[in-house]
C-alpha cells in the first residue's frame, strides 16, 4: 500500500513537472541567448566598473523586489479571496437552510433542504470542474430558486421569514458568481514574461561580479537563482486556483452537513 | 457503522467523494514538490552554464 502510494506520488510529481515546465524552458532559453550576447562583448573588469555593478545590483533589487512583491502579493490575495468566497457561499447556504426550517409548512421546508443538499452534493463532486454556465449547476440553482419562490408565494410561511429567505439566497448567488469572477482574473502572460526578463536582468549582474572564491560565487549565484525561480513558481501556483498546491479549498462544502445545520 | 441508516445511493456517493478527496490530497502533495524541482533545475542549469563558460 505504501509502495503503491509512493509510486503514484512520484508519477504525479513528474507528470506535473513536465506538464508545467514551459516557464523553465523560457528561463533557460533566455539565459542561453544572453550568454551568446555576453560572449561577444568585453566583461566589466576594472574596479570602477565593479563598484558600479555592485550599486546597480543593490538598486535594481529594490525595483525587482517591488515588482515581484506586487505579483506574489496579488496572487496570494486572490488565493485567499477565492477561499473566503467559497466560505461565504457555504455560510449563506447554511443560513438559508436554517431560515427555511423555521417555516410552518414542513413540506416546503423539506423541499428546500433537499434542493440545498442536492446542490452541496453537486459542488462536492464537481469541485474544480464547476462552471458558471454548466447545465447541471443551473439545474441545481433553479431547484433552490423554485423552492424559495414557492415559500414566498405560500400563505403558510411566516411573512417575517420571506425577506430573510430572499436575502440569504441573494448572498449565496453573489458568492457563487464572485467565485467564478475571481477564477477568471488571472495574471496575464506578458506580465509573467516581464517578470522573467526582470529576473534575468538582475541575475546577470551576479554573473559579472568578480569573486575570487569559486565556492562563494556559486553559493551567491545558486541561492539568488533558486530564490527567484522558487518565488516565480510559487506565484504561478498561487495564481492558478484549479490546480497546484495552492488550489481552491472546498472544505466548507465537504464539511457541510445538511442534517446538522 | 456510520453507513447504517444510509441508502445505497448515499453510500456510493460518499465512497466516490472519498475517492475524489483522496485523489485531490495526493495531487496537492505532488504539486508541493513541483516549484522546488523547477527552481532546482533552473539553478542547476545556470550554475552549470556559469561554471562551464567561466563567466
PDB file of C-alpha atoms in Angstrom:
ATOM      1  CA  UNK A   1       0.000   0.000   0.000  1.00  0.00           C
ATOM      2  CA  UNK A   2       2.799   2.420   0.964  1.00  0.00           C
ATOM      3  CA  UNK A   3       4.911   1.460  -2.052  1.00  0.00           C
ATOM      4  CA  UNK A   4       1.912   1.932  -4.361  1.00  0.00           C
ATOM      5  CA  UNK A   5       1.191   5.297  -2.745  1.00  0.00           C
ATOM      6  CA  UNK A   6       4.806   6.445  -3.170  1.00  0.00           C
ATOM      7  CA  UNK A   7       4.935   5.242  -6.754  1.00  0.00           C
ATOM      8  CA  UNK A   8       1.706   7.111  -7.581  1.00  0.00           C
ATOM      9  CA  UNK A   9       3.040  10.234  -5.831  1.00  0.00           C
ATOM     10  CA  UNK A  10       6.307  10.130  -7.808  1.00  0.00           C
ATOM     11  CA  UNK A  11       4.419   9.552 -11.053  1.00  0.00           C
ATOM     12  CA  UNK A  12       2.244  12.608 -10.406  1.00  0.00           C
ATOM     13  CA  UNK A  13       5.227  14.787  -9.446  1.00  0.00           C
ATOM     14  CA  UNK A  14       6.983  14.005 -12.739  1.00  0.00           C
ATOM     15  CA  UNK A  15       3.842  14.369 -14.844  1.00  0.00           C
ATOM     16  CA  UNK A  16       3.110  17.747 -13.265  1.00  0.00           C
ATOM     17  CA  UNK A  17       6.703  18.869 -13.579  1.00  0.00           C
ATOM     18  CA  UNK A  18       6.904  18.155 -17.303  1.00  0.00           C
ATOM     19  CA  UNK A  19       3.402  19.421 -17.987  1.00  0.00           C
ATOM     20  CA  UNK A  20       4.017  22.844 -16.480  1.00  0.00           C
ATOM     21  CA  UNK A  21       7.690  23.439 -17.172  1.00  0.00           C
ATOM     22  CA  UNK A  22       7.332  25.761 -20.171  1.00  0.00           C
ATOM     23  CA  UNK A  23       8.457  28.659 -17.950  1.00  0.00           C
ATOM     24  CA  UNK A  24      11.623  26.671 -17.102  1.00  0.00           C
ATOM     25  CA  UNK A  25      12.314  26.301 -20.824  1.00  0.00           C
ATOM     26  CA  UNK A  26      11.747  30.052 -21.396  1.00  0.00           C
ATOM     27  CA  UNK A  27      14.006  30.920 -18.448  1.00  0.00           C
ATOM     28  CA  UNK A  28      16.887  28.682 -19.559  1.00  0.00           C
ATOM     29  CA  UNK A  29      16.394  29.719 -23.200  1.00  0.00           C
ATOM     30  CA  UNK A  30      16.730  33.405 -22.327  1.00  0.00           C
ATOM     31  CA  UNK A  31      19.856  32.675 -20.269  1.00  0.00           C
ATOM     32  CA  UNK A  32      21.352  30.913 -23.300  1.00  0.00           C
ATOM     33  CA  UNK A  33      20.553  33.906 -25.548  1.00  0.00           C
ATOM     34  CA  UNK A  34      22.112  36.373 -23.080  1.00  0.00           C
ATOM     35  CA  UNK A  35      25.223  34.173 -22.795  1.00  0.00           C
ATOM     36  CA  UNK A  36      25.572  34.255 -26.555  1.00  0.00           C
ATOM     37  CA  UNK A  37      25.436  38.068 -26.447  1.00  0.00           C
ATOM     38  CA  UNK A  38      27.720  38.198 -23.460  1.00  0.00           C
ATOM     39  CA  UNK A  39      30.461  36.168 -25.168  1.00  0.00           C
ATOM     40  CA  UNK A  40      30.711  38.816 -27.880  1.00  0.00           C
ATOM     41  CA  UNK A  41      31.389  41.739 -25.536  1.00  0.00           C
ATOM     42  CA  UNK A  42      34.082  42.701 -23.047  1.00  0.00           C
ATOM     43  CA  UNK A  43      33.287  41.953 -19.377  1.00  0.00           C
ATOM     44  CA  UNK A  44      33.490  44.677 -16.695  1.00  0.00           C
ATOM     45  CA  UNK A  45      36.893  44.046 -15.150  1.00  0.00           C
ATOM     46  CA  UNK A  46      38.040  47.409 -13.728  1.00  0.00           C
ATOM     47  CA  UNK A  47      37.394  48.243 -10.073  1.00  0.00           C
ATOM     48  CA  UNK A  48      35.245  51.279 -11.035  1.00  0.00           C
ATOM     49  CA  UNK A  49      33.045  49.055 -13.177  1.00  0.00           C
ATOM     50  CA  UNK A  50      32.786  46.530 -10.361  1.00  0.00           C
ATOM     51  CA  UNK A  51      31.673  49.230  -7.888  1.00  0.00           C
ATOM     52  CA  UNK A  52      29.130  50.487 -10.430  1.00  0.00           C
ATOM     53  CA  UNK A  53      27.905  46.905 -10.922  1.00  0.00           C
ATOM     54  CA  UNK A  54      27.514  46.379  -7.168  1.00  0.00           C
ATOM     55  CA  UNK A  55      25.491  49.598  -6.931  1.00  0.00           C
ATOM     56  CA  UNK A  56      23.359  48.525  -9.868  1.00  0.00           C
ATOM     57  CA  UNK A  57      22.619  45.150  -8.212  1.00  0.00           C
ATOM     58  CA  UNK A  58      21.600  46.916  -4.994  1.00  0.00           C
ATOM     59  CA  UNK A  59      19.352  49.494  -6.633  1.00  0.00           C
ATOM     60  CA  UNK A  60      17.807  47.080  -9.089  1.00  0.00           C
ATOM     61  CA  UNK A  61      16.997  44.770  -6.170  1.00  0.00           C
ATOM     62  CA  UNK A  62      14.630  47.439  -4.813  1.00  0.00           C
ATOM     63  CA  UNK A  63      12.759  47.721  -8.098  1.00  0.00           C
ATOM     64  CA  UNK A  64      12.796  43.934  -8.545  1.00  0.00           C
ATOM     65  CA  UNK A  65      11.513  43.248  -5.018  1.00  0.00           C
ATOM     66  CA  UNK A  66       8.725  45.768  -5.652  1.00  0.00           C
ATOM     67  CA  UNK A  67       7.701  44.109  -8.958  1.00  0.00           C
ATOM     68  CA  UNK A  68       7.909  40.555  -7.592  1.00  0.00           C
ATOM     69  CA  UNK A  69       6.209  41.552  -4.331  1.00  0.00           C
ATOM     70  CA  UNK A  70       3.297  43.069  -6.251  1.00  0.00           C
ATOM     71  CA  UNK A  71       2.777  39.927  -8.324  1.00  0.00           C
ATOM     72  CA  UNK A  72       3.214  37.432  -5.480  1.00  0.00           C
ATOM     73  CA  UNK A  73       1.055  39.645  -3.235  1.00  0.00           C
ATOM     74  CA  UNK A  74      -1.672  39.842  -5.854  1.00  0.00           C
ATOM     75  CA  UNK A  75      -1.635  36.071  -6.404  1.00  0.00           C
ATOM     76  CA  UNK A  76      -1.708  35.414  -2.631  1.00  0.00           C
ATOM     77  CA  UNK A  77      -4.572  37.871  -2.200  1.00  0.00           C
ATOM     78  CA  UNK A  78      -6.534  36.206  -4.996  1.00  0.00           C
ATOM     79  CA  UNK A  79      -5.989  32.764  -3.444  1.00  0.00           C
ATOM     80  CA  UNK A  80      -7.280  33.994  -0.074  1.00  0.00           C
ATOM     81  CA  UNK A  81     -10.247  35.853  -1.558  1.00  0.00           C
ATOM     82  CA  UNK A  82     -11.425  32.798  -3.532  1.00  0.00           C
ATOM     83  CA  UNK A  83     -11.323  30.657  -0.397  1.00  0.00           C
ATOM     84  CA  UNK A  84     -13.231  33.337   1.545  1.00  0.00           C
ATOM     85  CA  UNK A  85     -15.836  33.434  -1.227  1.00  0.00           C
ATOM     86  CA  UNK A  86     -16.336  29.662  -1.042  1.00  0.00           C
ATOM     87  CA  UNK A  87     -16.724  30.044   2.704  1.00  0.00           C
ATOM     88  CA  UNK A  88     -19.321  32.816   2.239  1.00  0.00           C
ATOM     89  CA  UNK A  89     -21.203  30.683  -0.265  1.00  0.00           C
ATOM     90  CA  UNK A  90     -21.429  27.770   2.171  1.00  0.00           C
ATOM     91  CA  UNK A  91     -22.369  30.103   5.067  1.00  0.00           C
ATOM     92  CA  UNK A  92     -25.149  31.751   3.045  1.00  0.00           C
ATOM     93  CA  UNK A  93     -26.493  28.295   2.131  1.00  0.00           C
ATOM     94  CA  UNK A  94     -26.436  27.220   5.785  1.00  0.00           C
ATOM     95  CA  UNK A  95     -28.303  30.369   6.833  1.00  0.00           C
ATOM     96  CA  UNK A  96     -30.803  29.873   4.013  1.00  0.00           C
ATOM     97  CA  UNK A  97     -31.401  26.347   5.254  1.00  0.00           C
ATOM     98  CA  UNK A  98     -31.816  27.422   8.866  1.00  0.00           C
ATOM     99  CA  UNK A  99     -34.255  30.176   7.891  1.00  0.00           C
ATOM    100  CA  UNK A 100     -36.201  27.760   5.686  1.00  0.00           C
ATOM    101  CA  UNK A 101     -36.526  25.279   8.562  1.00  0.00           C
ATOM    102  CA  UNK A 102     -38.425  27.879  10.623  1.00  0.00           C
ATOM    103  CA  UNK A 103     -41.307  27.841   8.145  1.00  0.00           C
ATOM    104  CA  UNK A 104     -44.590  26.369   9.369  1.00  0.00           C
ATOM    105  CA  UNK A 105     -45.118  24.498   6.102  1.00  0.00           C
ATOM    106  CA  UNK A 106     -42.874  21.476   6.602  1.00  0.00           C
ATOM    107  CA  UNK A 107     -43.307  20.128   3.056  1.00  0.00           C
ATOM    108  CA  UNK A 108     -41.856  23.301   1.530  1.00  0.00           C
ATOM    109  CA  UNK A 109     -39.181  23.334   4.182  1.00  0.00           C
ATOM    110  CA  UNK A 110     -38.158  19.742   3.376  1.00  0.00           C
ATOM    111  CA  UNK A 111     -38.153  20.526  -0.353  1.00  0.00           C
ATOM    112  CA  UNK A 112     -35.700  23.368   0.293  1.00  0.00           C
ATOM    113  CA  UNK A 113     -33.475  21.052   2.364  1.00  0.00           C
ATOM    114  CA  UNK A 114     -33.446  18.502  -0.468  1.00  0.00           C
ATOM    115  CA  UNK A 115     -32.609  21.171  -3.054  1.00  0.00           C
ATOM    116  CA  UNK A 116     -29.761  22.541  -0.925  1.00  0.00           C
ATOM    117  CA  UNK A 117     -28.439  19.035  -0.248  1.00  0.00           C
ATOM    118  CA  UNK A 118     -28.518  18.284  -3.946  1.00  0.00           C
ATOM    119  CA  UNK A 119     -26.537  21.482  -4.690  1.00  0.00           C
ATOM    120  CA  UNK A 120     -23.960  20.689  -1.998  1.00  0.00           C
ATOM    121  CA  UNK A 121     -23.533  17.195  -3.430  1.00  0.00           C
ATOM    122  CA  UNK A 122     -23.068  18.679  -6.882  1.00  0.00           C
ATOM    123  CA  UNK A 123     -20.327  21.103  -5.697  1.00  0.00           C
ATOM    124  CA  UNK A 124     -18.548  18.395  -3.708  1.00  0.00           C
ATOM    125  CA  UNK A 125     -18.476  16.177  -6.758  1.00  0.00           C
ATOM    126  CA  UNK A 126     -17.770  18.768  -9.481  1.00  0.00           C
ATOM    127  CA  UNK A 127     -15.251  20.839  -7.448  1.00  0.00           C
ATOM    128  CA  UNK A 128     -12.789  22.439  -9.909  1.00  0.00           C
ATOM    129  CA  UNK A 129     -14.900  21.386 -12.893  1.00  0.00           C
ATOM    130  CA  UNK A 130     -17.790  23.563 -11.722  1.00  0.00           C
ATOM    131  CA  UNK A 131     -18.619  26.332 -14.234  1.00  0.00           C
ATOM    132  CA  UNK A 132     -20.951  29.293 -14.077  1.00  0.00           C
ATOM    133  CA  UNK A 133     -22.868  28.188 -17.157  1.00  0.00           C
ATOM    134  CA  UNK A 134     -22.744  24.423 -16.565  1.00  0.00           C
ATOM    135  CA  UNK A 135     -26.165  22.922 -17.214  1.00  0.00           C
ATOM    136  CA  UNK A 136     -26.082  20.697 -14.129  1.00  0.00           C
ATOM    137  CA  UNK A 137     -25.226  23.694 -11.928  1.00  0.00           C
ATOM    138  CA  UNK A 138     -28.013  25.744 -13.473  1.00  0.00           C
ATOM    139  CA  UNK A 139     -30.490  22.957 -12.721  1.00  0.00           C
ATOM    140  CA  UNK A 140     -29.378  22.792  -9.097  1.00  0.00           C
ATOM    141  CA  UNK A 141     -29.670  26.577  -8.760  1.00  0.00           C
ATOM    142  CA  UNK A 142     -33.121  26.512 -10.372  1.00  0.00           C
ATOM    143  CA  UNK A 143     -34.260  23.875  -7.845  1.00  0.00           C
ATOM    144  CA  UNK A 144     -33.304  26.136  -4.925  1.00  0.00           C
ATOM    145  CA  UNK A 145     -34.798  29.163  -6.664  1.00  0.00           C
ATOM    146  CA  UNK A 146     -38.050  27.231  -7.258  1.00  0.00           C
ATOM    147  CA  UNK A 147     -38.292  26.254  -3.579  1.00  0.00           C
ATOM    148  CA  UNK A 148     -37.729  29.873  -2.456  1.00  0.00           C
ATOM    149  CA  UNK A 149     -40.384  31.034  -4.918  1.00  0.00           C
ATOM    150  CA  UNK A 150     -42.914  28.520  -3.547  1.00  0.00           C
ATOM    151  CA  UNK A 151     -42.177  29.564   0.017  1.00  0.00           C
ATOM    152  CA  UNK A 152     -42.591  33.244  -0.776  1.00  0.00           C
ATOM    153  CA  UNK A 153     -45.914  32.656  -2.509  1.00  0.00           C
ATOM    154  CA  UNK A 154     -47.199  30.397   0.251  1.00  0.00           C
ATOM    155  CA  UNK A 155     -49.509  31.785   2.921  1.00  0.00           C
ATOM    156  CA  UNK A 156     -48.301  29.064   5.332  1.00  0.00           C
ATOM    157  CA  UNK A 157     -44.839  30.593   5.559  1.00  0.00           C
ATOM    158  CA  UNK A 158     -44.456  33.441   8.049  1.00  0.00           C
ATOM    159  CA  UNK A 159     -44.173  36.890   6.438  1.00  0.00           C
ATOM    160  CA  UNK A 160     -41.143  37.748   8.583  1.00  0.00           C
ATOM    161  CA  UNK A 161     -39.163  34.878   7.033  1.00  0.00           C
ATOM    162  CA  UNK A 162     -39.690  35.853   3.408  1.00  0.00           C
ATOM    163  CA  UNK A 163     -37.274  38.839   3.185  1.00  0.00           C
ATOM    164  CA  UNK A 164     -34.663  36.739   5.049  1.00  0.00           C
ATOM    165  CA  UNK A 165     -35.014  33.883   2.555  1.00  0.00           C
ATOM    166  CA  UNK A 166     -34.542  36.265  -0.382  1.00  0.00           C
ATOM    167  CA  UNK A 167     -31.577  37.948   1.281  1.00  0.00           C
ATOM    168  CA  UNK A 168     -29.761  34.688   2.030  1.00  0.00           C
ATOM    169  CA  UNK A 169     -30.456  33.359  -1.456  1.00  0.00           C
ATOM    170  CA  UNK A 170     -29.049  36.575  -2.978  1.00  0.00           C
ATOM    171  CA  UNK A 171     -25.936  36.330  -0.783  1.00  0.00           C
ATOM    172  CA  UNK A 172     -25.425  32.719  -1.858  1.00  0.00           C
ATOM    173  CA  UNK A 173     -25.914  33.637  -5.533  1.00  0.00           C
ATOM    174  CA  UNK A 174     -23.497  36.600  -5.229  1.00  0.00           C
ATOM    175  CA  UNK A 175     -20.816  34.491  -3.556  1.00  0.00           C
ATOM    176  CA  UNK A 176     -21.101  31.840  -6.263  1.00  0.00           C
ATOM    177  CA  UNK A 177     -20.764  34.484  -9.012  1.00  0.00           C
ATOM    178  CA  UNK A 178     -17.792  36.067  -7.217  1.00  0.00           C
ATOM    179  CA  UNK A 179     -16.058  32.690  -7.157  1.00  0.00           C
ATOM    180  CA  UNK A 180     -16.169  32.464 -10.975  1.00  0.00           C
ATOM    181  CA  UNK A 181     -15.253  36.132 -11.437  1.00  0.00           C
ATOM    182  CA  UNK A 182     -12.154  35.674  -9.297  1.00  0.00           C
ATOM    183  CA  UNK A 183     -11.120  32.486 -11.096  1.00  0.00           C
ATOM    184  CA  UNK A 184     -11.142  34.423 -14.376  1.00  0.00           C
ATOM    185  CA  UNK A 185      -8.868  37.182 -13.043  1.00  0.00           C
ATOM    186  CA  UNK A 186      -5.563  35.526 -13.842  1.00  0.00           C
ATOM    187  CA  UNK A 187      -2.241  37.322 -14.257  1.00  0.00           C
ATOM    188  CA  UNK A 188      -1.661  37.700 -17.990  1.00  0.00           C
ATOM    189  CA  UNK A 189       1.153  36.058 -19.918  1.00  0.00           C
ATOM    190  CA  UNK A 190       3.010  39.345 -20.828  1.00  0.00           C
ATOM    191  CA  UNK A 191       3.332  40.110 -17.101  1.00  0.00           C
ATOM    192  CA  UNK A 192       4.927  36.710 -16.483  1.00  0.00           C
ATOM    193  CA  UNK A 193       7.291  37.324 -19.391  1.00  0.00           C
ATOM    194  CA  UNK A 194       8.221  40.747 -17.976  1.00  0.00           C
ATOM    195  CA  UNK A 195       8.948  39.157 -14.624  1.00  0.00           C
ATOM    196  CA  UNK A 196      11.245  36.577 -16.247  1.00  0.00           C
ATOM    197  CA  UNK A 197      13.111  39.356 -18.096  1.00  0.00           C
ATOM    198  CA  UNK A 198      13.435  41.476 -14.901  1.00  0.00           C
ATOM    199  CA  UNK A 199      14.758  38.393 -13.086  1.00  0.00           C
ATOM    200  CA  UNK A 200      17.375  37.765 -15.748  1.00  0.00           C
ATOM    201  CA  UNK A 201      18.479  41.414 -15.854  1.00  0.00           C
ATOM    202  CA  UNK A 202      19.091  41.332 -12.115  1.00  0.00           C
ATOM    203  CA  UNK A 203      20.645  37.873 -12.126  1.00  0.00           C
ATOM    204  CA  UNK A 204      23.025  38.810 -14.899  1.00  0.00           C
ATOM    205  CA  UNK A 205      24.763  41.324 -12.616  1.00  0.00           C
ATOM    206  CA  UNK A 206      25.836  38.411 -10.391  1.00  0.00           C
ATOM    207  CA  UNK A 207      27.488  36.685 -13.367  1.00  0.00           C
ATOM    208  CA  UNK A 208      29.760  39.688 -13.863  1.00  0.00           C
ATOM    209  CA  UNK A 209      30.791  40.102 -10.234  1.00  0.00           C
ATOM    210  CA  UNK A 210      34.471  39.346  -9.710  1.00  0.00           C
ATOM    211  CA  UNK A 211      34.628  36.947  -6.768  1.00  0.00           C
ATOM    212  CA  UNK A 212      37.878  35.096  -6.175  1.00  0.00           C
ATOM    213  CA  UNK A 213      36.414  32.136  -4.359  1.00  0.00           C
ATOM    214  CA  UNK A 214      34.604  29.794  -6.757  1.00  0.00           C
ATOM    215  CA  UNK A 215      32.613  28.355  -3.881  1.00  0.00           C
ATOM    216  CA  UNK A 216      31.370  31.780  -2.780  1.00  0.00           C
ATOM    217  CA  UNK A 217      30.389  32.811  -6.306  1.00  0.00           C
ATOM    218  CA  UNK A 218      28.486  29.531  -6.794  1.00  0.00           C
ATOM    219  CA  UNK A 219      26.809  29.999  -3.434  1.00  0.00           C
ATOM    220  CA  UNK A 220      25.671  33.574  -4.163  1.00  0.00           C
ATOM    221  CA  UNK A 221      24.508  32.789  -7.678  1.00  0.00           C
ATOM    222  CA  UNK A 222      22.861  29.499  -6.653  1.00  0.00           C
ATOM    223  CA  UNK A 223      20.915  30.957  -3.735  1.00  0.00           C
ATOM    224  CA  UNK A 224      19.786  34.003  -5.743  1.00  0.00           C
ATOM    225  CA  UNK A 225      18.673  31.913  -8.717  1.00  0.00           C
ATOM    226  CA  UNK A 226      16.883  29.379  -6.534  1.00  0.00           C
ATOM    227  CA  UNK A 227      15.029  32.102  -4.613  1.00  0.00           C
ATOM    228  CA  UNK A 228      13.938  33.896  -7.791  1.00  0.00           C
ATOM    229  CA  UNK A 229      12.857  30.702  -9.547  1.00  0.00           C
ATOM    230  CA  UNK A 230      11.032  29.383  -6.471  1.00  0.00           C
ATOM    231  CA  UNK A 231       9.126  32.644  -5.903  1.00  0.00           C
ATOM    232  CA  UNK A 232       8.213  32.726  -9.574  1.00  0.00           C
ATOM    233  CA  UNK A 233       6.860  29.139  -9.471  1.00  0.00           C
ATOM    234  CA  UNK A 234       5.061  29.897  -6.214  1.00  0.00           C
ATOM    235  CA  UNK A 235       3.339  32.934  -7.747  1.00  0.00           C
ATOM    236  CA  UNK A 236       2.233  30.854 -10.739  1.00  0.00           C
ATOM    237  CA  UNK A 237       0.875  28.168  -8.418  1.00  0.00           C
ATOM    238  CA  UNK A 238      -0.988  30.755  -6.321  1.00  0.00           C
ATOM    239  CA  UNK A 239      -2.477  32.331  -9.428  1.00  0.00           C
ATOM    240  CA  UNK A 240      -3.995  29.050 -10.642  1.00  0.00           C
ATOM    241  CA  UNK A 241      -6.962  28.190  -8.391  1.00  0.00           C
ATOM    242  CA  UNK A 242      -7.830  24.950 -10.174  1.00  0.00           C
ATOM    243  CA  UNK A 243      -4.604  23.020  -9.709  1.00  0.00           C
ATOM    244  CA  UNK A 244      -1.331  23.025  -7.823  1.00  0.00           C
ATOM    245  CA  UNK A 245      -0.720  23.034  -4.090  1.00  0.00           C
ATOM    246  CA  UNK A 246      -2.484  26.390  -3.531  1.00  0.00           C
ATOM    247  CA  UNK A 247      -5.746  25.468  -5.190  1.00  0.00           C
ATOM    248  CA  UNK A 248      -9.278  26.392  -4.105  1.00  0.00           C
ATOM    249  CA  UNK A 249     -10.328  24.827  -0.863  1.00  0.00           C
ATOM    250  CA  UNK A 250     -13.751  23.138  -0.880  1.00  0.00           C
ATOM    251  CA  UNK A 251     -13.549  22.202   2.782  1.00  0.00           C
ATOM    252  CA  UNK A 252     -16.626  24.353   3.707  1.00  0.00           C
ATOM    253  CA  UNK A 253     -18.697  22.202   1.327  1.00  0.00           C
ATOM    254  CA  UNK A 254     -17.024  18.957   2.362  1.00  0.00           C
ATOM    255  CA  UNK A 255     -17.948  19.609   5.973  1.00  0.00           C
ATOM    256  CA  UNK A 256     -21.413  20.921   5.077  1.00  0.00           C
ATOM    257  CA  UNK A 257     -23.867  18.511   6.631  1.00  0.00           C
ATOM    258  CA  UNK A 258     -27.426  19.439   5.677  1.00  0.00           C
ATOM    259  CA  UNK A 259     -28.901  17.430   8.541  1.00  0.00           C
ATOM    260  CA  UNK A 260     -26.642  19.027  11.126  1.00  0.00           C
ATOM    261  CA  UNK A 261     -27.173  22.647  10.014  1.00  0.00           C
TER     262      UNK A 261
ATOM    263  CA  UNK B   1     -21.029   1.627  11.403  1.00  0.00           C
ATOM    264  CA  UNK B   2     -21.559   5.144  10.092  1.00  0.00           C
ATOM    265  CA  UNK B   3     -23.132   3.751   6.936  1.00  0.00           C
ATOM    266  CA  UNK B   4     -26.113   2.340   8.894  1.00  0.00           C
ATOM    267  CA  UNK B   5     -29.285   4.198   8.004  1.00  0.00           C
ATOM    268  CA  UNK B   6     -27.952   5.433   4.670  1.00  0.00           C
ATOM    269  CA  UNK B   7     -29.395   4.464   1.305  1.00  0.00           C
ATOM    270  CA  UNK B   8     -27.368   2.675  -1.354  1.00  0.00           C
ATOM    271  CA  UNK B   9     -27.032   5.853  -3.480  1.00  0.00           C
ATOM    272  CA  UNK B  10     -25.850   7.854  -0.429  1.00  0.00           C
ATOM    273  CA  UNK B  11     -23.229   5.195   0.341  1.00  0.00           C
ATOM    274  CA  UNK B  12     -21.962   5.125  -3.248  1.00  0.00           C
ATOM    275  CA  UNK B  13     -21.889   8.954  -3.299  1.00  0.00           C
ATOM    276  CA  UNK B  14     -19.839   9.044  -0.079  1.00  0.00           C
ATOM    277  CA  UNK B  15     -17.448   6.426  -1.489  1.00  0.00           C
ATOM    278  CA  UNK B  16     -16.992   8.469  -4.646  1.00  0.00           C
ATOM    279  CA  UNK B  17     -16.424  11.688  -2.695  1.00  0.00           C
ATOM    280  CA  UNK B  18     -13.831   9.939  -0.525  1.00  0.00           C
ATOM    281  CA  UNK B  19     -12.064   8.793  -3.697  1.00  0.00           C
ATOM    282  CA  UNK B  20     -12.182  12.354  -5.113  1.00  0.00           C
ATOM    283  CA  UNK B  21     -10.819  13.789  -1.840  1.00  0.00           C
ATOM    284  CA  UNK B  22      -8.005  11.228  -1.692  1.00  0.00           C
ATOM    285  CA  UNK B  23      -7.107  11.945  -5.297  1.00  0.00           C
ATOM    286  CA  UNK B  24      -7.073  15.688  -4.568  1.00  0.00           C
ATOM    287  CA  UNK B  25      -4.896  15.219  -1.484  1.00  0.00           C
ATOM    288  CA  UNK B  26      -2.383  13.148  -3.436  1.00  0.00           C
ATOM    289  CA  UNK B  27      -2.390  15.754  -6.193  1.00  0.00           C
ATOM    290  CA  UNK B  28      -1.709  18.541  -3.709  1.00  0.00           C
ATOM    291  CA  UNK B  29       1.207  16.684  -2.123  1.00  0.00           C
ATOM    292  CA  UNK B  30       2.669  16.086  -5.592  1.00  0.00           C
ATOM    293  CA  UNK B  31       2.175  19.768  -6.501  1.00  0.00           C
ATOM    294  CA  UNK B  32       4.052  20.842  -3.366  1.00  0.00           C
ATOM    295  CA  UNK B  33       7.326  19.475  -4.771  1.00  0.00           C
ATOM    296  CA  UNK B  34       6.987  20.906  -8.274  1.00  0.00           C
ATOM    297  CA  UNK B  35       8.146  24.534  -7.510  1.00  0.00           C
ATOM    298  CA  UNK B  36      11.209  23.123  -5.698  1.00  0.00           C
ATOM    299  CA  UNK B  37      12.015  20.888  -8.661  1.00  0.00           C
ATOM    300  CA  UNK B  38      11.609  23.733 -11.130  1.00  0.00           C
ATOM    301  CA  UNK B  39      13.757  26.083  -9.050  1.00  0.00           C
ATOM    302  CA  UNK B  40      16.334  23.309  -8.579  1.00  0.00           C
ATOM    303  CA  UNK B  41      16.506  22.597 -12.304  1.00  0.00           C
ATOM    304  CA  UNK B  42      16.884  26.277 -13.219  1.00  0.00           C
ATOM    305  CA  UNK B  43      19.587  26.760 -10.540  1.00  0.00           C
ATOM    306  CA  UNK B  44      21.476  23.680 -11.707  1.00  0.00           C
ATOM    307  CA  UNK B  45      21.297  24.842 -15.350  1.00  0.00           C
ATOM    308  CA  UNK B  46      22.509  28.350 -14.527  1.00  0.00           C
ATOM    309  CA  UNK B  47      25.342  27.147 -12.282  1.00  0.00           C
ATOM    310  CA  UNK B  48      26.390  24.684 -14.985  1.00  0.00           C
ATOM    311  CA  UNK B  49      26.434  27.469 -17.595  1.00  0.00           C
ATOM    312  CA  UNK B  50      28.290  29.775 -15.184  1.00  0.00           C
ATOM    313  CA  UNK B  51      30.987  27.213 -14.438  1.00  0.00           C
ATOM    314  CA  UNK B  52      31.235  25.810 -17.957  1.00  0.00           C
ATOM    315  CA  UNK B  53      31.764  29.166 -19.634  1.00  0.00           C
ATOM    316  CA  UNK B  54      33.800  30.517 -16.669  1.00  0.00           C
ATOM    317  CA  UNK B  55      31.929  33.807 -16.872  1.00  0.00           C
TER     318      UNK B  55
END
